[in-house]
């Protein structure tokens, strides 16, 4: 594969500032089971590539399936970069690496038949349906993908990486009087098929809450002190802060760079947030990013102050910062953009009881169903409990939290000592030039956190 | 090659179907006022479905050098696959040509010229804006071929243009955008930039908002987001087949205000989601989903229709969640094509003139995070305005709207706008044609 890529790069190396080629082959299996029946099984075979060229600040990008026409697409990308260019190409320096990264596999999903995967999922479904008559629907899904990515650029980098990614989810839907409530859980790994097993107890708890939520009252909208559990706090780190740390906006907008200046205070001394590609086994594990940059750990907030952000070589080069190994593309049809890997709030010192203490009326928000963020973020808790006089009280439904990122970070007044690394079954989606990129394997981690003055929507 | 896959697969199964798609796309993007990127893509792939012994196997590939493997893997999956007690559709009855005009195939240089003009209008208005623009042409050829005798293909071309402006200052970020999507070029590119400036100026000043009950005006784009509760959930035949959602058993019943009619129109000339047949080869037809407030039927594909004991409504599409483009790799699921809501008789001025506390919402975020299966939604007011003395009077933020789609659009509707606007949900799609909507007595949660 490299020979062909090398020939195409050699042809255009001298005619533009920079050119790279990425080729991907992948094979994946997806299984979905509803109740006890298979809903969907799919085998997927994929092959494709892309060329990205820079010239005088302009970018040309061409993606294709027909690898025999690689040189033709390289020419197209280089011509486009020339047409777009008119300034200066600013790519942060990085050492061109030659490496092969073999997937570290503890237990290989490719050795397990689709039927066996379906059987494991089916067992979860059967257990949920027999848990309570009001659990009417269960939905279990699994996907594994094994990918080999070949990367080569005009600076001499030449990297092949094998990547295994696995994720799944279990959902139970409770129905009564025409109303539905759901319980979910997710899991994933980059090394171990075994991550599909061992969720019986947690799923049972999700089923129990789905049933209880049927008769729980909706939360009353308003402003509350919120304690978020590890899962929700991790989603908060990802949605509310992680996306804002992605470098492309500041690199294009000098005003925003001023607002997001390194060293600026965003939260209290207790707040530390980082993003790392180094946690082995995590879905956020990454050896090299899609520009061939090693993917280590980067501190985003240290003691409440902005300490770093997530960069591609271009966004780093434009603002004069160092590369971070955060340039990622979902697949060969997209150019790499700044993305998270495994985003974490570092543990603090508070115990949950201390955090509850002193809250007259508040909300304990548990697990996130999902989130979306800009300057304002929104995410919904899977379930929530009112906090009354320092104690966790009744269950409520429909708690959707929202807020302004900057004021909310400043309002985090306690951080727990109970950090948990969390692997979800889905992935991160992000819209950018070149299209909406989803689902990118990521992970997060956090302890419990307490936030003052959170707006919760309601009726 | 496609025929060969079908031939190989039909020998191993009772029924087989091949869906193939080739897509080409060229786009240009401007960031911070300058041309940044040109992008081309030429991609293709196939999806194979086989039914054997009443069970389905599904495989996809973008590597046509391995079709033997695709056929083997897919037929093997049918041993354990989902039950499929239906047949792929037979011979295709041609439908009237959905006249799309001449496809737009602008050279990159021309798109660059238009983009330059758009960003210069924005930066000419205010040099401190981060002005962005994007233009793109896409063309795709879809072919569906099955062992029941269906073999047809069509090519559709679309064109899109968008502009955005962003202001960032201490404690305040403001992003506004306008986009167009169609099969022909827009009449007035500059109008996109002008609308953007209009919104930006109206939103420059932040004004406080106290939690409470408001008259809420939804722009067509905001209405599109809220309507997702209906198109993706309530009217989704796949959920209905599982007995889920508030519309199960409600065909023929009144579910919304009688002034509301919602049409799925895959044959609408010039609309981006028009197609002669769906991605399973079922002929397209225009139909009411809601007629004068009465629910008329679900969006179905072959599978959900079979489970519901109905005929497919011709809404089996292959799209990945949240993506607008068809993908060979996506499974078939019911979805809307072009959505048309019949207009009302209320002008936007009349909506703004009630005199009571009024908020006009143009952009919501987080809308999918509510419990939409029941019709409950909630969204963050990403771009919304206080209305005072009949006009937009500053931006309100840090606030959320929440409610139940069916309740609000049954009991709280003040009126629908008299004009339809070309829009789509989640800032795209653009095959939707919606009016402004005005609701009374809606709760908004806020910090104040």
Coordinates of N, CA and C in Angstrom, one line a residue, chain A residues 98-173:
Chain A
X98 N 8.1 7.1 11.6 CA 7.8 5.8 10.8 C 7.5 4.8 11.8
X99 N 6.3 4.2 11.8 CA 5.9 3.2 12.8 C 4.9 2.3 12.3
X100 N 4.8 1.2 12.9 CA 3.6 0.3 12.7 C 3.1 0.0 14.1
X101 N 1.8 0.3 14.3 CA 1.1 0.1 15.6 C 0.2 -1.1 15.4
X102 N 0.5 -2.2 16.0 CA -0.4 -3.4 16.0 C -1.5 -3.2 17.1
X103 N -2.7 -3.6 16.7 CA -3.8 -3.5 17.7 C -3.4 -4.4 18.9
X104 N -3.6 -3.9 20.1 CA -3.4 -4.7 21.3 C -4.8 -5.4 21.6
X105 N -4.8 -6.7 21.5 CA -6.1 -7.3 21.6 C -6.1 -8.3 22.8
X106 N -7.0 -8.1 23.7 CA -7.1 -9.0 24.8 C -8.0 -10.2 24.4
X107 N -9.1 -9.8 23.8 CA -10.1 -10.8 23.4 C -10.7 -10.3 22.0
X108 N -10.6 -11.1 21.0 CA -10.8 -10.6 19.6 C -12.3 -10.8 19.2
X109 N -13.0 -9.8 18.9 CA -14.4 -10.0 18.5 C -14.5 -10.7 17.1
X110 N -13.5 -10.7 16.4 CA -13.6 -11.3 15.0 C -13.6 -12.8 15.1
X111 N -13.2 -13.3 16.3 CA -13.2 -14.8 16.5 C -14.6 -15.3 17.1
X112 N -15.5 -14.3 17.3 CA -16.8 -14.6 17.8 C -17.8 -14.5 16.7
X113 N -18.7 -15.5 16.5 CA -19.7 -15.4 15.4 C -20.8 -14.3 15.8
X114 N -21.4 -13.8 14.7 CA -22.5 -12.9 15.0 C -23.6 -13.5 15.8
X115 N -23.8 -14.8 15.6 CA -24.8 -15.6 16.3 C -24.5 -15.6 17.8
X116 N -23.3 -15.7 18.1 CA -22.9 -15.8 19.6 C -23.0 -14.4 20.2
X117 N -22.7 -13.3 19.4 CA -22.8 -12.0 19.9 C -24.3 -11.7 20.2
X118 N -25.2 -12.2 19.2 CA -26.6 -12.0 19.4 C -27.1 -12.7 20.6
X119 N -26.6 -13.9 20.9 CA -27.0 -14.7 22.0 C -26.7 -13.9 23.3
X120 N -25.6 -13.3 23.4 CA -25.2 -12.6 24.6 C -26.2 -11.4 24.8
X121 N -26.5 -10.7 23.7 CA -27.4 -9.6 23.8 C -28.8 -10.1 24.2
X122 N -29.2 -11.2 23.6 CA -30.6 -11.7 23.8 C -30.8 -12.0 25.3
X123 N -29.7 -12.6 25.9 CA -29.8 -12.9 27.3 C -30.1 -11.7 28.2
X124 N -29.5 -10.6 27.9 CA -29.8 -9.3 28.6 C -31.3 -9.0 28.4
X125 N -31.8 -9.1 27.2 CA -33.2 -8.7 26.8 C -34.1 -9.6 27.6
X126 N -33.9 -10.9 27.6 CA -34.8 -11.8 28.3 C -34.9 -11.5 29.8
X127 N -33.7 -11.2 30.4 CA -33.7 -10.9 31.8 C -34.5 -9.6 32.1
X128 N -34.4 -8.6 31.2 CA -35.1 -7.4 31.4 C -36.6 -7.6 31.3
X129 N -37.0 -8.4 30.3 CA -38.5 -8.6 30.1 C -39.1 -9.3 31.2
X130 N -38.3 -10.2 31.9 CA -38.9 -11.0 33.0 C -38.8 -10.2 34.3
X131 N -38.1 -9.0 34.2 CA -37.9 -8.3 35.5 C -39.3 -7.6 35.9
X132 N -40.0 -7.1 35.0 CA -41.3 -6.4 35.3 C -42.2 -6.4 34.1
X133 N -43.4 -6.7 34.2 CA -44.4 -6.7 33.1 C -44.4 -5.4 32.3
X134 N -44.1 -4.3 33.0 CA -44.2 -3.0 32.3 C -43.0 -2.8 31.4
X135 N -41.9 -3.6 31.5 CA -40.8 -3.5 30.5 C -41.3 -4.2 29.3
X136 N -41.7 -3.4 28.3 CA -42.3 -3.9 27.1 C -41.3 -4.1 25.9
X137 N -40.3 -3.4 26.0 CA -39.4 -3.4 24.9 C -37.9 -3.4 25.4
X138 N -37.1 -4.2 24.8 CA -35.7 -4.0 25.1 C -34.9 -3.9 23.8
X139 N -33.8 -3.3 23.8 CA -33.1 -3.0 22.6 C -31.6 -3.1 23.0
X140 N -30.9 -4.1 22.4 CA -29.5 -4.3 22.7 C -28.7 -4.2 21.4
X141 N -27.6 -3.5 21.4 CA -26.8 -3.4 20.2 C -25.3 -3.6 20.5
X142 N -24.7 -4.0 19.4 CA -23.2 -4.2 19.5 C -22.6 -3.9 18.2
X143 N -21.4 -3.3 18.2 CA -20.7 -3.1 16.9 C -19.2 -3.3 17.2
X144 N -18.5 -4.0 16.3 CA -17.1 -4.0 16.4 C -16.5 -3.7 15.0
X145 N -15.4 -3.0 15.0 CA -14.8 -2.6 13.8 C -13.3 -2.8 13.9
X146 N -12.7 -3.4 12.9 CA -11.2 -3.6 12.9 C -10.8 -2.8 11.6
X147 N -9.9 -1.9 11.9 CA -9.5 -1.0 10.8 C -8.0 -1.0 10.7
X148 N -7.5 -0.9 9.5 CA -6.0 -0.6 9.3 C -5.9 0.7 8.6
X149 N -5.2 1.7 9.2 CA -5.1 3.0 8.6 C -3.6 3.2 8.2
X150 N -3.4 3.5 6.9 CA -2.1 3.8 6.4 C -1.9 5.3 6.2
X151 N -0.9 5.9 6.8 CA -0.7 7.4 6.7 C 0.7 7.7 6.2
X152 N 0.7 8.6 5.3 CA 2.0 9.0 4.7 C 1.9 10.5 4.3
X153 N 3.0 11.2 4.6 CA 3.0 12.6 4.2 C 4.3 13.0 3.5
X154 N 4.3 14.3 3.0 CA 5.4 14.7 2.2 C 6.6 15.1 3.1
X155 N 6.5 15.0 4.4 CA 7.6 15.3 5.3 C 8.3 14.0 5.7
X156 N 7.8 12.9 5.2 CA 8.5 11.6 5.5 C 7.8 10.7 6.5
X157 N 6.7 11.1 7.1 CA 6.0 10.2 8.0 C 5.4 9.0 7.2
X158 N 5.4 7.9 7.9 CA 4.9 6.7 7.3 C 4.4 5.8 8.4
X159 N 3.1 5.8 8.7 CA 2.6 5.1 9.8 C 1.5 4.1 9.4
X160 N 1.5 2.9 9.9 CA 0.3 2.0 9.7 C -0.2 1.7 11.1
X161 N -1.4 1.8 11.3 CA -2.0 1.6 12.6 C -3.2 0.6 12.5
X162 N -3.2 -0.4 13.3 CA -4.4 -1.2 13.4 C -5.2 -0.7 14.5
X163 N -6.5 -0.6 14.3 CA -7.4 -0.1 15.4 C -8.6 -1.0 15.6
X164 N -8.8 -1.4 16.8 CA -10.0 -2.1 17.1 C -10.9 -1.2 17.9
X165 N -12.1 -1.2 17.6 CA -13.1 -0.4 18.4 C -14.3 -1.2 18.6
X166 N -14.8 -1.2 19.8 CA -16.0 -2.0 20.1 C -16.9 -1.2 21.0
X167 N -18.2 -1.3 20.8 CA -19.1 -0.5 21.7 C -20.5 -1.2 21.6
X168 N -21.2 -1.0 22.7 CA -22.6 -1.6 22.7 C -23.4 -0.8 23.7
X169 N -24.7 -1.2 23.6 CA -25.6 -0.5 24.5 C -26.8 -1.4 24.8
X170 N -27.4 -1.2 26.0 CA -28.6 -2.0 26.4 C -29.7 -0.9 26.8
X171 N -30.9 -1.2 26.3 CA -31.9 -0.2 26.6 C -33.2 -1.0 27.0
X172 N -33.9 -0.5 28.0 CA -35.2 -1.1 28.3 C -36.2 0.0 28.3
X173 N -37.4 -0.3 27.8 CA -38.4 0.7 27.7 C -39.6 0.2 28.5

